[in-house]
Every structure is written in C-alpha cells, then in structure tokens.
Coordinates of C-alpha atoms in Angstrom, one line a residue:
Chain A
G1 CA 188.7 169.3 73.4
A2 CA 187.2 171.0 70.4
V3 CA 189.1 174.2 70.7
V4 CA 189.0 176.8 68.0
S5 CA 191.7 179.5 68.0
Q6 CA 191.2 182.8 66.3
H7 CA 194.0 185.3 65.7
P8 CA 194.4 188.1 66.1
S9 CA 192.0 189.0 68.9
R10 CA 192.2 192.7 68.0
V11 CA 193.6 194.6 65.0
I12 CA 193.7 198.2 64.0
C13 CA 194.5 199.0 60.4
K14 CA 194.4 202.0 58.1
S15 CA 191.8 202.5 55.5
G16 CA 192.9 200.9 52.2
T17 CA 195.0 198.1 53.7
S18 CA 194.2 194.4 54.0
V19 CA 193.8 192.4 57.1
K20 CA 194.0 188.6 57.5
I21 CA 192.2 186.8 60.3
E22 CA 193.1 183.2 61.0
C23 CA 190.8 180.5 62.4
R24 CA 192.4 177.2 63.6
S25 CA 190.9 174.1 65.0
L26 CA 193.5 173.0 67.5
D27 CA 192.6 169.5 68.4
F28 CA 190.3 168.3 65.6
Q29 CA 189.9 168.4 61.9
A30 CA 187.3 170.7 60.5
T31 CA 186.0 170.1 57.0
T32 CA 183.7 173.1 57.4
M33 CA 184.2 176.5 59.0
F34 CA 181.8 179.4 59.2
W35 CA 182.6 183.1 59.3
Y36 CA 180.3 185.4 61.1
R37 CA 180.2 189.2 61.5
Q38 CA 178.7 190.7 64.6
F39 CA 177.3 194.2 64.4
P40 CA 176.8 196.6 67.2
K41 CA 173.7 195.8 69.2
K42 CA 174.6 192.2 68.8
S43 CA 173.1 190.5 65.8
L44 CA 175.3 187.8 64.3
M45 CA 175.4 187.5 60.5
L46 CA 176.7 184.5 58.6
M47 CA 179.1 185.7 55.9
A48 CA 180.3 182.6 54.3
T49 CA 180.7 178.8 54.6
S50 CA 184.3 177.6 54.1
N51 CA 184.9 174.0 53.0
E52 CA 188.3 172.5 53.0
G53 CA 189.8 172.3 49.5
S54 CA 187.0 174.1 47.7
K55 CA 185.7 177.6 47.2
A56 CA 183.7 179.3 50.0
T57 CA 180.0 179.7 49.7
Y58 CA 179.0 183.3 50.4
E59 CA 175.7 184.5 51.8
Q60 CA 173.7 186.9 49.8
G61 CA 175.0 190.5 50.0
V62 CA 178.5 189.6 51.1
E63 CA 181.2 190.7 48.6
K64 CA 183.4 187.7 47.9
D65 CA 186.1 189.9 46.4
K66 CA 186.2 192.0 49.5
F67 CA 186.1 189.2 52.1
L68 CA 188.5 186.5 50.8
I69 CA 188.2 183.1 52.4
N70 CA 190.7 180.4 52.1
H71 CA 190.4 176.9 53.7
A72 CA 193.6 175.3 52.6
S73 CA 193.8 172.6 55.3
L74 CA 191.6 170.8 57.7
T75 CA 192.7 172.9 60.6
L76 CA 193.0 176.4 59.1
S77 CA 190.7 178.9 57.4
T78 CA 191.5 182.5 56.8
L79 CA 189.4 185.6 56.2
T80 CA 191.1 188.5 54.5
V81 CA 189.4 191.8 54.5
T82 CA 190.8 193.6 51.4
S83 CA 191.0 197.3 51.0
A84 CA 189.4 197.8 54.4
H85 CA 187.2 200.8 55.1
P86 CA 185.9 202.1 58.3
E87 CA 182.5 200.5 57.7
D88 CA 184.3 197.1 57.8
S89 CA 185.0 197.7 61.5
S90 CA 183.3 195.0 63.3
F91 CA 183.7 191.8 65.4
Y92 CA 184.4 188.8 63.2
I93 CA 183.8 185.3 64.6
C94 CA 184.7 181.9 63.1
S95 CA 183.2 178.5 64.0
A96 CA 184.1 175.0 63.0
R97 CA 182.5 171.6 62.6
H98 CA 184.4 168.5 63.4
R99 CA 184.8 166.4 60.2
D100 CA 183.1 163.4 61.7
S101 CA 180.4 165.2 63.6
P102 CA 176.7 164.8 62.6
S103 CA 174.7 167.8 61.6
N104 CA 173.1 168.0 65.0
S105 CA 176.4 168.7 66.8
P106 CA 177.1 172.1 68.2
L107 CA 179.6 174.3 66.4
H108 CA 182.8 175.3 68.2
F109 CA 183.5 179.1 68.1
G110 CA 186.7 181.1 68.2
N111 CA 186.9 184.1 70.5
G112 CA 186.5 186.6 67.8
T113 CA 188.5 189.3 66.2
R114 CA 187.8 193.0 66.8
L115 CA 188.7 194.9 63.6
T116 CA 189.0 198.6 63.7
V117 CA 189.7 200.5 60.5
T118 CA 190.8 204.1 60.9
Chain B
A1 CA 164.4 178.4 54.9
Q2 CA 165.1 178.5 58.7
S3 CA 164.7 181.4 61.1
V4 CA 164.8 182.2 64.7
A5 CA 163.3 185.0 66.8
Q6 CA 164.2 186.2 70.2
P7 CA 161.4 188.7 71.0
E8 CA 163.2 190.4 73.9
D9 CA 166.2 192.5 73.4
Q10 CA 166.8 192.6 77.1
V11 CA 165.8 190.6 80.2
N12 CA 166.4 191.9 83.7
V13 CA 166.0 189.7 86.8
A14 CA 167.1 189.8 90.4
E15 CA 169.6 187.4 91.7
G16 CA 168.0 184.2 93.0
N17 CA 164.9 184.6 90.9
P18 CA 164.0 182.3 88.0
L19 CA 164.9 183.5 84.5
T20 CA 163.5 182.9 81.1
V21 CA 164.9 183.9 77.8
K22 CA 162.4 183.4 74.9
C23 CA 163.1 181.9 71.5
T24 CA 160.8 180.8 68.7
Y25 CA 161.9 179.2 65.4
S26 CA 160.7 178.2 61.9
V27 CA 162.1 175.4 59.8
S28 CA 160.8 173.2 57.0
G29 CA 162.0 169.9 58.5
N30 CA 162.7 168.9 62.1
P31 CA 164.7 171.4 64.1
Y32 CA 168.0 171.1 65.8
L33 CA 168.0 173.8 68.4
F34 CA 170.9 175.3 70.4
W35 CA 171.5 178.0 73.0
Y36 CA 174.8 179.8 73.2
V37 CA 176.1 182.4 75.6
Q38 CA 178.5 185.3 74.7
Y39 CA 180.6 187.3 77.2
P40 CA 182.0 190.7 76.1
N41 CA 184.5 190.6 73.3
R42 CA 184.5 186.8 73.3
G43 CA 183.2 184.1 71.0
L44 CA 180.1 182.0 71.7
Q45 CA 180.0 179.2 74.2
F46 CA 177.6 176.3 73.8
L47 CA 175.1 175.8 76.6
L48 CA 172.7 173.1 75.4
K49 CA 170.9 171.6 72.5
Y50 CA 167.7 169.8 71.5
I51 CA 167.8 167.1 68.9
T52 CA 165.1 164.6 69.8
G53 CA 163.7 162.9 72.8
D54 CA 162.7 164.6 76.1
N55 CA 161.4 168.1 75.6
L56 CA 163.2 169.4 78.6
V57 CA 166.9 169.7 78.0
K58 CA 169.5 170.3 80.7
G59 CA 172.7 172.1 79.9
S60 CA 175.7 173.8 81.3
Y61 CA 175.7 176.1 84.4
G62 CA 172.3 175.0 85.6
F63 CA 170.5 176.1 82.4
E64 CA 167.7 174.2 80.8
A65 CA 165.4 174.7 77.9
E66 CA 162.0 173.4 77.0
F67 CA 161.2 172.4 73.4
N68 CA 157.5 173.0 72.5
K69 CA 156.7 171.8 69.0
S70 CA 153.2 173.1 68.9
Q71 CA 154.4 176.6 69.8
T72 CA 157.6 176.3 67.9
S73 CA 159.5 177.6 70.9
F74 CA 162.7 176.7 72.8
H75 CA 162.8 179.0 75.8
L76 CA 165.9 179.0 78.0
K77 CA 165.4 178.8 81.7
K78 CA 167.2 178.7 85.0
P79 CA 165.5 178.3 88.4
S80 CA 167.8 180.7 90.3
A81 CA 169.8 183.4 88.4
L82 CA 173.3 184.4 89.3
V83 CA 174.9 187.8 88.7
S84 CA 177.6 185.9 86.7
D85 CA 174.8 184.7 84.3
S86 CA 174.7 188.3 82.9
A87 CA 175.7 188.0 79.3
L88 CA 174.3 187.9 75.7
Y89 CA 172.3 184.8 74.9
F90 CA 171.7 183.5 71.4
C91 CA 169.2 180.9 70.3
A92 CA 170.1 179.1 67.0
V93 CA 168.4 176.5 64.7
R94 CA 169.5 174.1 62.1
D95 CA 167.1 172.4 59.8
D96 CA 167.6 168.7 59.5
N97 CA 166.3 168.9 55.9
A98 CA 169.0 171.4 54.9
G99 CA 171.5 170.0 52.4
G100 CA 174.0 171.2 49.9
T101 CA 175.6 174.5 50.8
S102 CA 173.2 174.8 53.7
Y103 CA 174.4 171.6 55.4
G104 CA 175.4 172.4 59.0
K105 CA 174.5 176.1 58.7
L106 CA 173.2 177.6 61.9
T107 CA 170.8 180.5 61.9
F108 CA 170.9 182.7 65.0
G109 CA 168.4 184.9 66.7
Q110 CA 169.2 188.5 67.3
G111 CA 170.3 187.9 70.8
T112 CA 169.0 188.8 74.3
I113 CA 171.0 190.7 76.8
L114 CA 170.4 189.1 80.2
T115 CA 171.2 191.3 83.2
V116 CA 171.0 189.8 86.7
H117 CA 170.9 192.4 89.5
P118 CA 172.4 191.6 92.9

C-alpha cells in the first residue's frame, strides 16, 4: 500500500512552454503533498507544501507564479512549470502524507520526473 | 528551525565489510529521524525511522541506525555490505514541535553516495 504515482517520468519541452507534472496517491488519501526539486550532485530542495483545497505554501526563494501548484483533490496534486527555461531542467519529486497518519510517519515518494528544457 | 548534515559526500566499502553513513541533526523539539535510499532516476524509498524508544532502530534490507541524543546523530549502519546497496542515501528530520505550515515537513541532508565494491 501507500503508492504514489508521478507522471510523466520524463519530459522534454521547448523553452517558453509550460509543463504539468502530476502526483497521485493511488491507494490512500493525502491531505498534504510536498514538491521537491533535486539538483545535480543530489541535494533535495523542498519547493512547496500543497494542502488539499487551499493554496500551496512556497519555500523562500521559490517563485509561486512560475511553479504553479494545485491540489484539487485528496489524491492529486499538480505542479506546472510555466514558461520553462533551460535552468528549470531538473528532477522533480513529489511526496504525500496519508490524511490519517501522525506527523512521525514516513512520507511516500513518487518516482520523480526528469524535466529537460531545450 | 530544523537541519540535517551528512558530512560525507561519498562512502566506499568493500562487499562484506560493515558500512556506516553518518548523519547529524538539529531541531528545537524532539526529532523524528528517517533514512531514505534513492536509486538512479527514481524517487526515495523509506528505510527506517526513529521516533522514540530504543536507540537502535532496525529497518529494511538489513539496515539499522543508532540514535544518539547527546551527539545529535543518527548514523546508518549495516554489518555486511552488498554491491546492491550502492545508491544515494538521505537522512531526514522532522521537528515534533513544528506546527502551522511546517507541520509534517521533512528536512533532508545533502545525501551520501554509497559505493560497495565487489
């Protein structure tokens, strides 16, 4: 159980276009989803916290108008990279918390999306 | 504020030898500590966690970790390494005092690449 599906796994887009990444909790309801960006040489940076039915909370330095997050249901959150530029190329990973899990429960992660902007 | 440090970018061990991947943390309250493993182009897989109780925590794939409050450390260990253990390992912490928009938020270390040589 506790499977998080992330789609697409890889995407290549042209500079200036927008790309949508989906994160779904397949067998549980997730009130909170987290979006991370992983840079080369591995460090994982939290971009934003997505709460179902409310606006996402962005970390300092993350442009909310560039990285649009929508959490319209308890099983789906989306990250849209708007007007993508080559510097947005990265590995994006989502994670989800079960709605009934205590704060000491581990997060469940998607398999990530490799975005390449040409 | 919460933070995690993994002082080693890379750890190399021979197959069959014990391995240790180091992690230290800083939180204002009591820590919830986690270890995750990441294989290339994949999301993070949960290995083990410390919440309370015994300082030695056993997890998946024969891994264990020792919580040391006085040294604020949570080192990952395995008595006998396998080539298949080669991967990127992340230590993460959550502060049990964190509330509001920080509730449930994990802070990750920078990651340690473990390479096990045959």
